[in-house]
Coordinates of C-alpha atoms and ligand atoms in Angstrom, one line a residue:
X1 CA -109.5 -15.6 -237.9
X2 CA -113.1 -14.9 -237.1
X3 CA -115.2 -11.8 -237.6
X4 CA -117.3 -10.7 -234.6
X5 CA -120.0 -8.1 -235.1
X6 CA -121.4 -6.0 -232.1
X7 CA -118.2 -6.8 -230.3
X8 CA -118.1 -3.6 -228.2
X9 CA -121.5 -4.3 -226.6
X10 CA -122.3 -6.4 -223.5
X11 CA -122.2 -9.9 -224.8
X12 CA -120.0 -9.3 -227.8
X13 CA -117.2 -7.8 -225.6
X14 CA -117.4 -10.7 -223.1
X15 CA -117.2 -13.1 -226.1
X16 CA -114.1 -11.5 -227.6
X17 CA -112.4 -11.2 -224.2
X18 CA -113.1 -14.9 -223.4
X19 CA -112.1 -15.9 -226.9
X20 CA -108.6 -14.6 -226.4
X21 CA -108.5 -16.3 -223.0
X22 CA -109.1 -19.6 -224.8
X23 CA -107.7 -19.2 -228.3
X24 CA -104.7 -18.1 -230.4
X25 CA -106.9 -17.3 -233.3
X26 CA -107.4 -13.7 -234.3
X27 CA -110.5 -11.6 -234.2
X28 CA -111.7 -8.8 -236.5
X29 CA -114.2 -6.8 -234.4
X30 CA -116.9 -4.8 -236.3
X31 CA -119.1 -2.4 -234.3
X32 CA -121.0 0.7 -235.2
X33 CA -120.5 2.1 -231.6
X34 CA -124.0 3.1 -231.0
X35 CA -124.9 4.4 -227.5
X36 CA -124.6 0.7 -226.4
X37 CA -121.1 0.1 -227.9
X38 CA -118.2 1.0 -225.7
X39 CA -114.6 0.5 -226.7
X40 CA -113.6 0.7 -223.1
X41 CA -115.0 -2.9 -222.8
X42 CA -112.2 -4.0 -225.1
X43 CA -109.5 -1.8 -223.6
X44 CA -107.5 -4.8 -222.3
X45 CA -106.9 -5.9 -226.0
X46 CA -105.5 -2.6 -227.2
X47 CA -102.0 -4.0 -227.6
X48 CA -103.0 -7.4 -228.8
X49 CA -101.9 -7.7 -232.5
X50 CA -104.4 -10.5 -233.1
X51 CA -107.3 -8.2 -232.4
X52 CA -108.4 -5.6 -235.1
X53 CA -111.2 -3.2 -234.3
X54 CA -113.2 -1.6 -237.1
X55 CA -116.0 0.9 -236.5
X56 CA -118.8 0.3 -239.0
X57 CA -122.3 -0.9 -239.7
X58 CA -123.2 -4.5 -240.5
X59 CA -125.4 -3.0 -243.3
X60 CA -122.4 -1.4 -245.0
X61 CA -121.9 -4.0 -247.7
X62 CA -118.8 -2.3 -249.2
X63 CA -117.1 -2.2 -245.8
X64 CA -118.0 -5.7 -244.8
X65 CA -117.0 -7.1 -248.3
X66 CA -113.6 -5.4 -247.9
X67 CA -113.1 -6.8 -244.4
X68 CA -114.0 -10.3 -245.6
X69 CA -111.7 -10.1 -248.6
X70 CA -108.8 -8.8 -246.6
X71 CA -109.0 -11.1 -243.5
X72 CA -110.6 -14.2 -245.0
X73 CA -112.4 -15.2 -241.8
X74 CA -113.5 -18.9 -241.3
X75 CA -116.6 -17.7 -239.4
X76 CA -118.7 -14.7 -238.6
X77 CA -120.5 -14.4 -235.3
X78 CA -123.2 -11.8 -235.4
X79 CA -124.0 -10.1 -232.1
X80 CA -124.8 -6.6 -233.6
X81 CA -128.3 -5.5 -232.9
X82 CA -130.4 -2.9 -231.1
X83 CA -131.2 -4.9 -228.0
X84 CA -133.3 -3.0 -225.5
X85 CA -137.1 -3.7 -225.5
X86 CA -138.1 -0.4 -223.9
X87 CA -136.2 1.5 -226.5
X88 CA -137.9 -0.5 -229.2
X89 CA -141.3 0.7 -227.8
X90 CA -140.2 4.3 -227.8
X91 CA -138.6 4.2 -231.2
X92 CA -138.8 1.0 -233.3
X93 CA -137.1 2.4 -236.5
X94 CA -133.5 1.7 -235.5
X95 CA -134.5 -1.9 -234.6
X96 CA -135.9 -2.5 -238.1
X97 CA -132.8 -0.8 -239.7
X98 CA -130.2 -2.8 -237.8
X99 CA -131.9 -6.0 -236.8
X100 CA -133.8 -6.6 -240.1
X101 CA -132.3 -4.6 -242.9
X102 CA -128.7 -4.7 -241.4
X103 CA -128.9 -8.5 -241.0
X104 CA -130.2 -8.9 -244.5
X105 CA -127.3 -6.8 -246.0
X106 CA -124.9 -8.8 -243.8
X107 CA -126.3 -12.1 -245.1
X108 CA -126.0 -10.8 -248.7
X109 CA -122.4 -9.8 -248.2
X110 CA -121.5 -13.1 -246.6
X111 CA -123.3 -15.1 -249.2
X112 CA -121.1 -13.5 -251.9
X113 CA -117.9 -14.1 -249.9
X114 CA -118.9 -17.7 -249.1
X115 CA -119.8 -18.3 -252.8
X116 CA -116.3 -17.4 -253.7
X117 CA -114.6 -19.8 -251.3
X118 CA -113.4 -23.1 -252.4
X119 CA -112.7 -26.6 -251.0
X120 CA -112.2 -27.0 -247.3
X121 CA -112.6 -23.2 -246.7
X122 CA -116.1 -23.3 -248.2
X123 CA -117.1 -26.5 -246.4
X124 CA -116.0 -25.3 -243.0
X125 CA -117.2 -21.7 -243.1
X126 CA -119.9 -20.8 -240.6
X127 CA -122.2 -17.8 -240.0
X128 CA -123.5 -17.9 -236.4
X129 CA -126.5 -15.6 -235.6
X130 CA -127.1 -14.7 -232.0
X131 CA -130.7 -14.4 -231.2
X132 CA -133.1 -14.3 -228.3
X133 CA -135.8 -16.4 -226.5
X134 CA -138.2 -13.4 -226.9
X135 CA -139.0 -14.5 -230.4
X136 CA -141.1 -17.3 -228.9
X137 CA -143.5 -14.8 -227.1
X138 CA -144.7 -15.1 -223.6
X139 CA -145.4 -18.3 -221.5
X140 CA -148.2 -18.9 -219.0
X141 CA -147.2 -20.0 -215.5
X142 CA -147.7 -23.7 -216.2
X143 CA -146.5 -23.8 -219.9
X144 CA -143.4 -25.9 -220.7
X145 CA -140.2 -24.0 -221.4
X146 CA -139.5 -22.8 -225.0
X147 CA -138.0 -25.5 -227.2
X148 CA -136.4 -25.0 -230.6
X149 CA -139.7 -26.1 -232.2
X150 CA -141.9 -23.6 -230.5
X151 CA -143.7 -21.3 -232.9
X152 CA -142.6 -17.7 -233.2
X153 CA -144.9 -15.2 -231.5
X154 CA -142.9 -12.0 -230.9
X155 CA -144.7 -9.3 -229.0
X156 CA -142.4 -6.2 -229.0
X157 CA -140.9 -4.4 -231.9
X158 CA -137.5 -5.7 -230.6
X159 CA -138.5 -9.3 -230.6
X160 CA -140.3 -8.9 -233.9
X161 CA -137.2 -7.5 -235.5
X162 CA -135.1 -10.4 -234.1
X163 CA -137.7 -12.9 -235.3
X164 CA -137.5 -11.4 -238.8
X165 CA -133.7 -11.7 -238.7
X166 CA -133.9 -15.3 -237.6
X167 CA -136.3 -16.1 -240.5
X168 CA -133.8 -14.5 -243.0
X169 CA -131.0 -16.5 -241.6
X170 CA -133.0 -19.7 -241.9
X171 CA -134.0 -18.8 -245.5
X172 CA -130.4 -18.2 -246.5
X173 CA -129.6 -21.7 -245.4
X174 CA -132.6 -23.3 -247.1
X175 CA -132.4 -21.3 -250.3
X176 CA -128.7 -20.8 -250.8
X177 CA -127.2 -23.4 -248.6
X178 CA -125.3 -20.8 -246.5
X179 CA -123.9 -22.7 -243.5
X180 CA -125.7 -20.9 -240.7
X181 CA -126.2 -21.6 -237.0
X182 CA -128.7 -19.8 -234.8
X183 CA -128.7 -19.6 -231.0
X184 CA -131.7 -18.3 -229.1
X185 CA -130.7 -17.3 -225.6
X186 CA -132.4 -16.2 -222.4
X187 CA -131.6 -13.1 -220.3
X188 CA -127.8 -12.6 -219.8
X189 CA -126.2 -10.8 -216.8
X190 CA -122.6 -10.1 -215.8
X191 CA -119.8 -7.7 -216.4
X192 CA -120.1 -4.8 -218.9
X193 CA -123.9 -5.0 -218.9
X194 CA -125.2 -1.6 -220.0
X195 CA -127.1 0.0 -217.0
X196 CA -130.4 0.4 -218.9
X197 CA -131.2 -3.3 -218.4
X198 CA -132.7 -4.6 -215.1
X199 CA -129.8 -6.0 -213.1
X200 CA -127.1 -3.3 -213.8
X201 CA -129.7 -0.5 -213.5
X202 CA -130.7 -1.8 -210.1
X203 CA -127.1 -1.9 -208.9
X204 CA -126.2 1.5 -210.2
X205 CA -129.4 3.2 -209.0
X206 CA -129.1 1.6 -205.6
X207 CA -125.5 2.9 -205.1
X208 CA -126.6 6.3 -206.3
X209 CA -129.4 6.5 -203.8
X210 CA -132.0 6.5 -206.6
X211 CA -135.3 4.7 -206.8
X212 CA -135.3 1.0 -208.1
X213 CA -138.1 1.1 -210.7
X214 CA -140.0 -2.2 -210.8
X215 CA -142.5 -2.5 -213.7
X216 CA -146.0 -3.5 -212.8
X217 CA -146.2 -6.1 -210.0
X218 CA -142.6 -7.3 -210.5
X219 CA -143.8 -10.9 -211.0
X220 CA -142.6 -11.3 -214.6
X221 CA -140.3 -14.2 -214.9
X222 CA -137.0 -14.4 -216.9
X223 CA -134.5 -17.2 -217.2
X224 CA -131.1 -15.8 -216.2
X225 CA -127.8 -16.9 -217.7
X226 CA -124.3 -15.7 -216.7
X227 CA -122.8 -14.0 -219.8
X228 CA -119.7 -16.2 -219.7
X229 CA -121.8 -19.3 -219.9
X230 CA -123.5 -17.8 -223.0
X231 CA -120.1 -17.2 -224.5
X232 CA -119.0 -20.8 -223.9
X233 CA -122.3 -22.0 -225.5
X234 CA -121.6 -19.9 -228.6
X235 CA -118.1 -21.3 -228.9
X236 CA -119.5 -24.8 -228.6
X237 CA -122.1 -24.3 -231.3
X238 CA -119.5 -22.7 -233.6
X239 CA -117.2 -25.7 -233.1
X240 CA -119.7 -28.5 -233.3
X241 CA -123.2 -27.3 -234.2
X242 CA -125.0 -28.8 -237.1
X243 CA -125.5 -26.2 -239.9
X244 CA -129.1 -25.0 -240.4
X245 CA -129.9 -25.9 -236.7
X246 CA -131.2 -23.8 -233.9
X247 CA -129.9 -24.2 -230.4
X248 CA -131.7 -22.7 -227.4
X249 CA -129.4 -21.5 -224.6
X250 CA -130.6 -20.9 -221.1
X251 CA -129.5 -21.0 -217.4
X252 CA -132.3 -23.1 -215.9
X253 CA -132.8 -20.1 -213.6
X254 CA -136.3 -18.8 -213.7
X255 CA -136.7 -15.8 -211.3
X256 CA -139.3 -13.1 -210.8
X257 CA -138.0 -9.6 -211.3
X258 CA -138.9 -8.6 -207.8
X259 CA -136.8 -11.5 -206.4
X260 CA -133.9 -10.4 -208.6
X261 CA -134.1 -6.9 -207.2
X262 CA -134.3 -8.2 -203.6
X263 CA -131.2 -10.4 -204.3
X264 CA -129.3 -7.4 -205.6
X265 CA -130.3 -5.3 -202.6
X266 CA -129.3 -8.1 -200.2
X267 CA -125.9 -8.4 -201.8
X268 CA -125.3 -4.7 -201.7
X269 CA -126.5 -4.6 -198.0
X270 CA -123.7 -7.1 -197.3
X271 CA -120.9 -5.8 -199.6
X272 CA -121.5 -2.0 -199.5
X273 CA -124.1 -1.2 -196.7
X274 CA -126.0 2.1 -196.8
X275 CA -124.5 4.6 -194.4
X276 CA -127.9 5.1 -192.7
X277 CA -128.0 1.4 -191.8
X278 CA -131.2 0.8 -193.8
X279 CA -131.6 -1.8 -196.6
X280 CA -131.4 -0.9 -200.3
X281 CA -134.8 -2.5 -200.5
X282 CA -136.2 0.8 -199.1
X283 CA -135.5 2.3 -202.6
X284 CA -137.8 -0.1 -204.5
X285 CA -140.5 1.8 -206.3
X286 CA -143.3 0.1 -208.3
X287 CA -143.9 2.0 -211.6
X288 CA -146.2 1.8 -214.6
X289 CA -145.7 -1.5 -216.5
X290 CA -144.0 -1.9 -219.8
X291 CA -146.6 -1.9 -222.6
X292 CA -147.1 -5.5 -223.9
X293 CA -144.9 -6.8 -221.2
X294 CA -144.2 -10.5 -221.7
X295 CA -145.0 -12.4 -218.5
X296 CA -142.7 -15.3 -218.5
X297 CA -139.7 -16.7 -220.5
X298 CA -138.1 -20.0 -219.8
X299 CA -135.6 -22.0 -222.0
X300 CA -135.5 -25.7 -222.5
X301 CA -131.8 -26.1 -223.1
X302 CA -131.8 -29.9 -223.4
X303 CA -130.9 -30.0 -227.1
X304 CA -127.6 -28.2 -226.7
X305 CA -126.7 -30.4 -223.7
X306 CA -127.7 -33.6 -225.5
X307 CA -126.1 -32.8 -228.9
X308 CA -123.1 -30.7 -227.9
X309 CA -122.5 -31.5 -224.2
X310 CA -123.0 -27.8 -223.1
X311 CA -124.6 -26.8 -219.9
X312 CA -124.1 -23.6 -217.7
X313 CA -121.2 -23.7 -215.2
X314 CA -122.4 -20.8 -213.0
X315 CA -125.4 -21.0 -210.6
X316 CA -127.4 -17.8 -210.2
X317 CA -126.1 -17.4 -206.7
X318 CA -122.4 -17.4 -207.8
X319 CA -123.0 -15.4 -210.9
X320 CA -125.0 -12.6 -209.3
X321 CA -122.4 -12.2 -206.5
X322 CA -119.6 -11.9 -209.1
X323 CA -121.7 -9.4 -211.0
X324 CA -122.5 -7.1 -208.1
X325 CA -118.8 -7.3 -207.1
X326 CA -117.8 -6.4 -210.6
X327 CA -119.9 -3.2 -210.6
X328 CA -118.5 -2.3 -207.1
X329 CA -115.0 -2.7 -208.5
X330 CA -115.6 -0.9 -211.7
X331 CA -117.3 2.4 -210.7
X332 CA -115.2 4.3 -213.3
X333 CA -116.7 2.2 -216.1
X334 CA -120.1 3.0 -214.7
X335 CA -119.3 6.7 -214.5
X336 CA -118.1 6.7 -218.1
X337 CA -121.2 5.1 -219.6
X338 CA -123.5 7.3 -217.6
X339 CA -123.2 10.3 -220.0
X340 CA -124.8 11.9 -223.0
X341 CA -127.4 9.7 -224.8
X342 CA -127.8 7.5 -221.8
X343 CA -128.9 10.3 -219.4
X344 CA -131.4 11.5 -222.0
X345 CA -132.8 8.0 -222.3
X346 CA -133.5 7.7 -218.6
X347 CA -135.6 10.9 -218.8
X348 CA -137.5 9.5 -221.8
X349 CA -138.2 6.1 -220.3
X350 CA -139.0 7.0 -216.7
X351 CA -140.4 10.5 -216.7
X352 CA -143.9 9.4 -217.9
X353 CA -144.3 6.5 -215.4
X354 CA -146.5 7.0 -212.4
Ligands
LIG401 P1 -125.8 -4.5 -226.7 O1 -126.9 -3.5 -227.0 O2 -125.1 -4.4 -225.4 O3 -124.7 -4.5 -227.8 C1 -125.0 -4.4 -229.2 C2 -123.8 -4.0 -229.9 O4 -124.1 -3.9 -231.3 C3 -123.3 -2.6 -229.5 O5 -121.9 -2.6 -229.3 C4 -123.7 -1.7 -230.7 O6 -122.8 -0.6 -230.9 C5 -123.6 -2.7 -231.9 N1 -124.4 -2.4 -233.0 C6 -125.7 -1.9 -233.0 N2 -126.1 -1.7 -234.3 C7 -125.0 -2.0 -235.1 C8 -124.9 -2.0 -236.5 N3 -125.8 -1.6 -237.4 N4 -123.7 -2.4 -237.0 C9 -122.7 -2.8 -236.2 N5 -122.8 -2.8 -234.8 C10 -124.0 -2.4 -234.3 O7 -126.5 -6.0 -226.9 P2 -126.1 -7.3 -226.1 O8 -127.0 -7.4 -224.9 O9 -124.7 -7.5 -226.1 O10 -126.8 -8.4 -227.2 C11 -126.0 -8.9 -228.2 C12 -126.8 -9.8 -229.1 O11 -127.4 -10.9 -228.3 C13 -128.1 -9.1 -229.7 O12 -128.3 -9.6 -231.0 C14 -129.2 -9.5 -228.8 O13 -130.4 -9.5 -229.5 C15 -128.8 -10.9 -228.4 N6 -129.3 -11.3 -227.1 C16 -129.1 -10.6 -225.9 C17 -129.5 -11.1 -224.7 C18 -129.3 -10.3 -223.4 O14 -129.8 -10.7 -222.4 N7 -128.6 -9.2 -223.4 C19 -130.1 -12.3 -224.6 C20 -130.3 -13.1 -225.8 C21 -129.9 -12.6 -227.0
LIG402 O1 -134.8 -12.7 -223.0 C1 -133.6 -12.2 -223.7 C2 -133.7 -10.7 -223.8 O2 -133.4 -10.2 -222.5 C3 -132.7 -10.1 -224.8 O3 -133.1 -10.5 -226.1 C4 -132.8 -8.6 -224.7 O4 -131.8 -8.0 -225.6 C5 -132.4 -8.2 -223.3 O5 -132.5 -6.7 -223.2 C6 -133.4 -8.8 -222.3 O6 -134.8 -8.3 -222.5 P1 -135.7 -8.0 -221.2 O7 -136.8 -7.1 -221.6 O8 -136.1 -9.3 -220.5 O9 -134.6 -7.3 -220.3 P2 -134.6 -6.0 -219.3 O10 -133.4 -6.0 -218.5 O11 -134.9 -4.8 -220.1 O12 -135.8 -6.3 -218.4 C7 -135.9 -7.5 -217.6 C8 -137.2 -7.5 -216.8 O13 -137.2 -6.5 -215.9 C9 -138.4 -7.3 -217.7 O14 -139.5 -8.1 -217.2 C10 -138.7 -5.8 -217.5 C11 -138.2 -5.6 -216.1 N1 -137.7 -4.2 -215.8 C12 -136.7 -3.7 -216.6 C13 -136.2 -2.4 -216.3 C14 -135.2 -1.8 -217.2 C15 -138.2 -3.5 -214.6 O15 -139.0 -4.0 -213.9 N2 -137.7 -2.3 -214.4 C16 -136.7 -1.7 -215.2 O16 -136.3 -0.5 -215.0

């Protein structure tokens, strides 16, 4: 079996659900269930005997050692992280604790486990670390897309903490020979995306009749990838990636934020028109920019295509339509996540913006 951390979050949950759609192999899921972790995402697996969920912290070495000793996974896929840039600006501490210190403890625990393996089990073991394109910093309009050899220039506490974790992973390979793989991916979107991030926030706010807060001029560019394509890329890297290597994963889909918001509004106008006959675009509100806001990200995903034969299956047009439809069909899920901590966060993030 494999051990998947952060499996109750957005990408981790999609990964585990897709895994069982493709594999017979079991999964041990480890997740701390922070505000972003939602067991409802894994509800369809509750009667699956091959799925074991454990609530816990990647930094808890006693717990992770016990799980490794008990289940003897052939691989660990690490999604667990604090993932929201705006939260990292308001409070970086949790990002350092989980993304840096937590990853360090996880690496130490896995190193001890891997050191005790023998023969084929030791040779074939893999630790796959899921990271982000944000570690490469911000691109100018004419710059080439990020390749795996771009230097690291993280600009937010979030991206700095992910960069630190990537460096630790790299060092554990070079120093101890730990068989690691690192993926650096662009912005994901799709089902189960927590509505603090751009696309789900716009869908949810639009339907609730609330403003659609666009930071600054809305011309920042991101490279969007449908989450299930990210999951297939990770499965491919896990199967065939060369240890110690980094693979950039992207959708070849550069879009300005304002264009994304217009697309979401256009789809909602078609699928769930406003009762007053007006467009959801009327709800767009330009607000104060994010401090240190990176202008442009773009991923050069040629290495993973050349070496491993992976490329995205979904176009932005098909992926965003499926995503908007998913949110329309899953209003109960939305209602359930919009409680407690999340409501307080909306006040913290948006109250001070003009
Ligand atoms: P998310 O915030 O939706 O989920 C993170 C999950 O990790 C949550 O379930 C949370 O409970 C869990 N977690 C947090 N701290 C933990 C800890 N100490 N121990 C165990 N579990 C813990 O994030 P996501 O968007 O699913 O991102 C998953 C990974 O992919 C992250 O490492 C992120 O940096 C990376 N990534 C995300 C994107 C994106 O667009 N969302 C793009 C590239 C890379
Ligand atoms: O690039 C990969 C990264 O993508 C991941 O590593 C992060 O975990 C993930 O959160 C995401 O980071 P971003 O900062 O790009 O995503 P977010 O959805 O927060 O914002 C996308 C863009 O939209 C960004 O330019 C900021 C802008 N934005 C965001 C919000 C929440 C707005 O204009 N208004 C908003 O209310």
